[in-house]
Amino acid sequence: MQELHDAPLAPLTTFRLGGPADRLLTATTDAEVVEAVREADGSGTPLLVIGGGSNLVIGDKGFDGTALRIATEGFELSGTTLELAAGEVWTDAVARTVESGLAGIECLAGIPGSAGATPIQNVGAYGQEVSSVITEVVAYDRHARETVTLSNEECAFSYRHSRFKAEPDRFVVLRVRFALEDAGGRSAPLRYPETARAMGVEQGDRVPAEAARETVLRLRAGKGMVLDPEDHDTWSAGSFFTNPILDEAAHAAFLARARERLGEDVTPPAFPAGDGLVKTSAAWLIDKAGFTKGYGTGPARISTKHTLALTNRGHATTEDLLALAREVVAGVHSAFGITLVNEPVTVGVSL
C-alpha cells in the first residue's frame, strides 16, 4: 500500500481544489482498504475516503488525518450479472457493459468518478439511476468492524441519496453488484425526453445501446459534463446542486413567486416525484434568478455551458468556489423561496 505524507489532494479531485492531507494511502485490494480503515479507526485518526474525486470539495487547509484513495480493480461479468470493484472507473465500466450488449446503465455514460461512489449518491442521469439495477453492495461496516453485504432494499435509495450518504462515517464501499438486461444489444426504454429527442425517437422506445451511450456522451460534452483537462468548464463536480423536491404547499408557493417575478404565463419545470411531491429544475432556478452561463468575474464561475456546474477557471481556491455557491444559493432563495442543496460532499468546509 503506497503511503505519502503532506500529500496534495487537489489533483485527486475533478475540481482540482483543496489543501494536502497529513497522510495519503492508496489501496489496490479490498484487504488493503479494510486494513487502512481499521488502522485509522483503531488509532482515532480522522479518515477521508477518496474514489474518483468527482463529488468532493476539500477545504483549502486540507485534511488533518489520513486520506485513503481506493484504487481497487475488478470487472466481473457473468451473464447479466455484473460485479465492480469500488475503484473501477465508472465510465469505462459503462462502456464495457454496452460492448457486451447489456442494457441498464448506458445512459449513465460519461459520469466521472469510481464505481464505489455510485450507490452512495444513487447516481442518476438521463432517465436512469443505479438504484434500479444495483442488487447488492459489499461494504466494510466500521461500527460492526466487519464486511457486510447490503441488499438493494437495505441501501435505502432515494433521489441522490442512500443509507451510505445518510451514515457517512459507517460504511466503506468495496464492491457493487448489478443486474443488467440482455435486450439483444438494445437499450433500456428511453425515459428522458432530451435523449429521445436527440435520437429522433419517442420516450419509451429502445435504441441500440451503443447509440444511446454515444448520444448521452455528446449531450454531456455539450454541457461541459465530460472530463477534459484542457476545458475549464469540466473542472467541476458536474451538477453542484440537486433538483429541489417540493410538497404541494411549497410547490404552490413557488409557482406564485415564479409568476410574480416572471409573469403569469411562466411554467416552471415540474416532474412527479411520488407521494404528492414535485421535482423542479435547479438549473432553471439558477438561470431565472439571474445567474446565467458564464456568470462571475473571479477564478470560480458558473460554466459557460451549463448553469448547474460551478467551475474552477484554473487558479481558484475552495473559498472562491464556496463564495460563488453561497451567492447562488442566496439569490435563488431571494427570488423563489427555495434553498438549493449542494450535491458534492464537503470536507473541512460548508456552505
PDB file of N, CA and C in Angstrom, residues 94 98 106-107 109 195 198-199 208-221 226:
ATOM      1  N   VAL A  94     -19.189   1.350 -17.793  1.00  0.00           N
ATOM      2  CA  VAL A  94     -20.387   1.509 -18.617  1.00  0.00           C
ATOM      3  C   VAL A  94     -20.097   1.099 -20.053  1.00  0.00           C
ATOM      4  N   VAL A  98     -21.894  -2.012 -22.359  1.00  0.00           N
ATOM      5  CA  VAL A  98     -22.534  -1.764 -23.653  1.00  0.00           C
ATOM      6  C   VAL A  98     -21.879  -2.628 -24.727  1.00  0.00           C
ATOM      7  N   GLU A 106     -26.454   2.348 -19.697  1.00  0.00           N
ATOM      8  CA  GLU A 106     -25.888   3.011 -20.875  1.00  0.00           C
ATOM      9  C   GLU A 106     -26.083   4.522 -20.857  1.00  0.00           C
ATOM     10  N   CYS A 107     -27.164   4.998 -20.220  1.00  0.00           N
ATOM     11  CA  CYS A 107     -27.411   6.438 -20.157  1.00  0.00           C
ATOM     12  C   CYS A 107     -26.674   7.106 -18.996  1.00  0.00           C
ATOM     13  N   ALA A 109     -23.412   6.980 -18.996  1.00  0.00           N
ATOM     14  CA  ALA A 109     -22.084   7.135 -19.602  1.00  0.00           C
ATOM     15  C   ALA A 109     -21.540   8.535 -19.339  1.00  0.00           C
ATOM     16  N   THR A 195     -33.006  12.904 -24.356  1.00  0.00           N
ATOM     17  CA  THR A 195     -32.322  11.804 -25.037  1.00  0.00           C
ATOM     18  C   THR A 195     -33.156  11.306 -26.212  1.00  0.00           C
ATOM     19  N   ALA A 198     -33.054  13.805 -29.051  1.00  0.00           N
ATOM     20  CA  ALA A 198     -31.759  13.813 -29.729  1.00  0.00           C
ATOM     21  C   ALA A 198     -31.604  12.621 -30.659  1.00  0.00           C
ATOM     22  N   MET A 199     -32.321  11.530 -30.360  1.00  0.00           N
ATOM     23  CA  MET A 199     -32.213  10.325 -31.180  1.00  0.00           C
ATOM     24  C   MET A 199     -33.354  10.192 -32.171  1.00  0.00           C
ATOM     25  N   PRO A 208     -30.348   1.090 -30.231  1.00  0.00           N
ATOM     26  CA  PRO A 208     -29.087   0.392 -29.984  1.00  0.00           C
ATOM     27  C   PRO A 208     -28.381   0.986 -28.762  1.00  0.00           C
ATOM     28  N   ALA A 209     -27.940   0.135 -27.848  1.00  0.00           N
ATOM     29  CA  ALA A 209     -27.357   0.620 -26.598  1.00  0.00           C
ATOM     30  C   ALA A 209     -26.143   1.505 -26.844  1.00  0.00           C
ATOM     31  N   GLU A 210     -25.331   1.157 -27.825  1.00  0.00           N
ATOM     32  CA  GLU A 210     -24.147   1.959 -28.127  1.00  0.00           C
ATOM     33  C   GLU A 210     -24.554   3.342 -28.626  1.00  0.00           C
ATOM     34  N   ALA A 211     -25.628   3.408 -29.403  1.00  0.00           N
ATOM     35  CA  ALA A 211     -26.110   4.707 -29.889  1.00  0.00           C
ATOM     36  C   ALA A 211     -26.616   5.558 -28.726  1.00  0.00           C
ATOM     37  N   ALA A 212     -27.294   4.926 -27.773  1.00  0.00           N
ATOM     38  CA  ALA A 212     -27.755   5.664 -26.593  1.00  0.00           C
ATOM     39  C   ALA A 212     -26.565   6.200 -25.810  1.00  0.00           C
ATOM     40  N   ARG A 213     -25.557   5.363 -25.621  1.00  0.00           N
ATOM     41  CA  ARG A 213     -24.363   5.787 -24.881  1.00  0.00           C
ATOM     42  C   ARG A 213     -23.684   6.958 -25.592  1.00  0.00           C
ATOM     43  N   GLU A 214     -23.503   6.862 -26.901  1.00  0.00           N
ATOM     44  CA  GLU A 214     -22.833   7.922 -27.655  1.00  0.00           C
ATOM     45  C   GLU A 214     -23.649   9.216 -27.616  1.00  0.00           C
ATOM     46  N   THR A 215     -24.966   9.101 -27.661  1.00  0.00           N
ATOM     47  CA  THR A 215     -25.820  10.293 -27.603  1.00  0.00           C
ATOM     48  C   THR A 215     -25.687  10.985 -26.253  1.00  0.00           C
ATOM     49  N   VAL A 216     -25.692  10.201 -25.185  1.00  0.00           N
ATOM     50  CA  VAL A 216     -25.547  10.777 -23.847  1.00  0.00           C
ATOM     51  C   VAL A 216     -24.180  11.445 -23.702  1.00  0.00           C
ATOM     52  N   LEU A 217     -23.140  10.807 -24.193  1.00  0.00           N
ATOM     53  CA  LEU A 217     -21.808  11.415 -24.128  1.00  0.00           C
ATOM     54  C   LEU A 217     -21.778  12.744 -24.878  1.00  0.00           C
ATOM     55  N   ARG A 218     -22.434  12.797 -26.014  1.00  0.00           N
ATOM     56  CA  ARG A 218     -22.473  14.041 -26.791  1.00  0.00           C
ATOM     57  C   ARG A 218     -23.253  15.125 -26.048  1.00  0.00           C
ATOM     58  N   LEU A 219     -24.390  14.745 -25.470  1.00  0.00           N
ATOM     59  CA  LEU A 219     -25.183  15.715 -24.711  1.00  0.00           C
ATOM     60  C   LEU A 219     -24.416  16.220 -23.499  1.00  0.00           C
ATOM     61  N   ARG A 220     -23.745  15.314 -22.794  1.00  0.00           N
ATOM     62  CA  ARG A 220     -22.979  15.714 -21.613  1.00  0.00           C
ATOM     63  C   ARG A 220     -21.817  16.627 -22.000  1.00  0.00           C
ATOM     64  N   ALA A 221     -21.126  16.274 -23.080  1.00  0.00           N
ATOM     65  CA  ALA A 221     -19.992  17.091 -23.523  1.00  0.00           C
ATOM     66  C   ALA A 221     -20.446  18.504 -23.873  1.00  0.00           C
ATOM     67  N   VAL A 226     -18.297  16.157 -19.403  1.00  0.00           N
ATOM     68  CA  VAL A 226     -17.362  15.070 -19.672  1.00  0.00           C
ATOM     69  C   VAL A 226     -15.961  15.617 -19.431  1.00  0.00           C
TER      70      VAL A 226
END
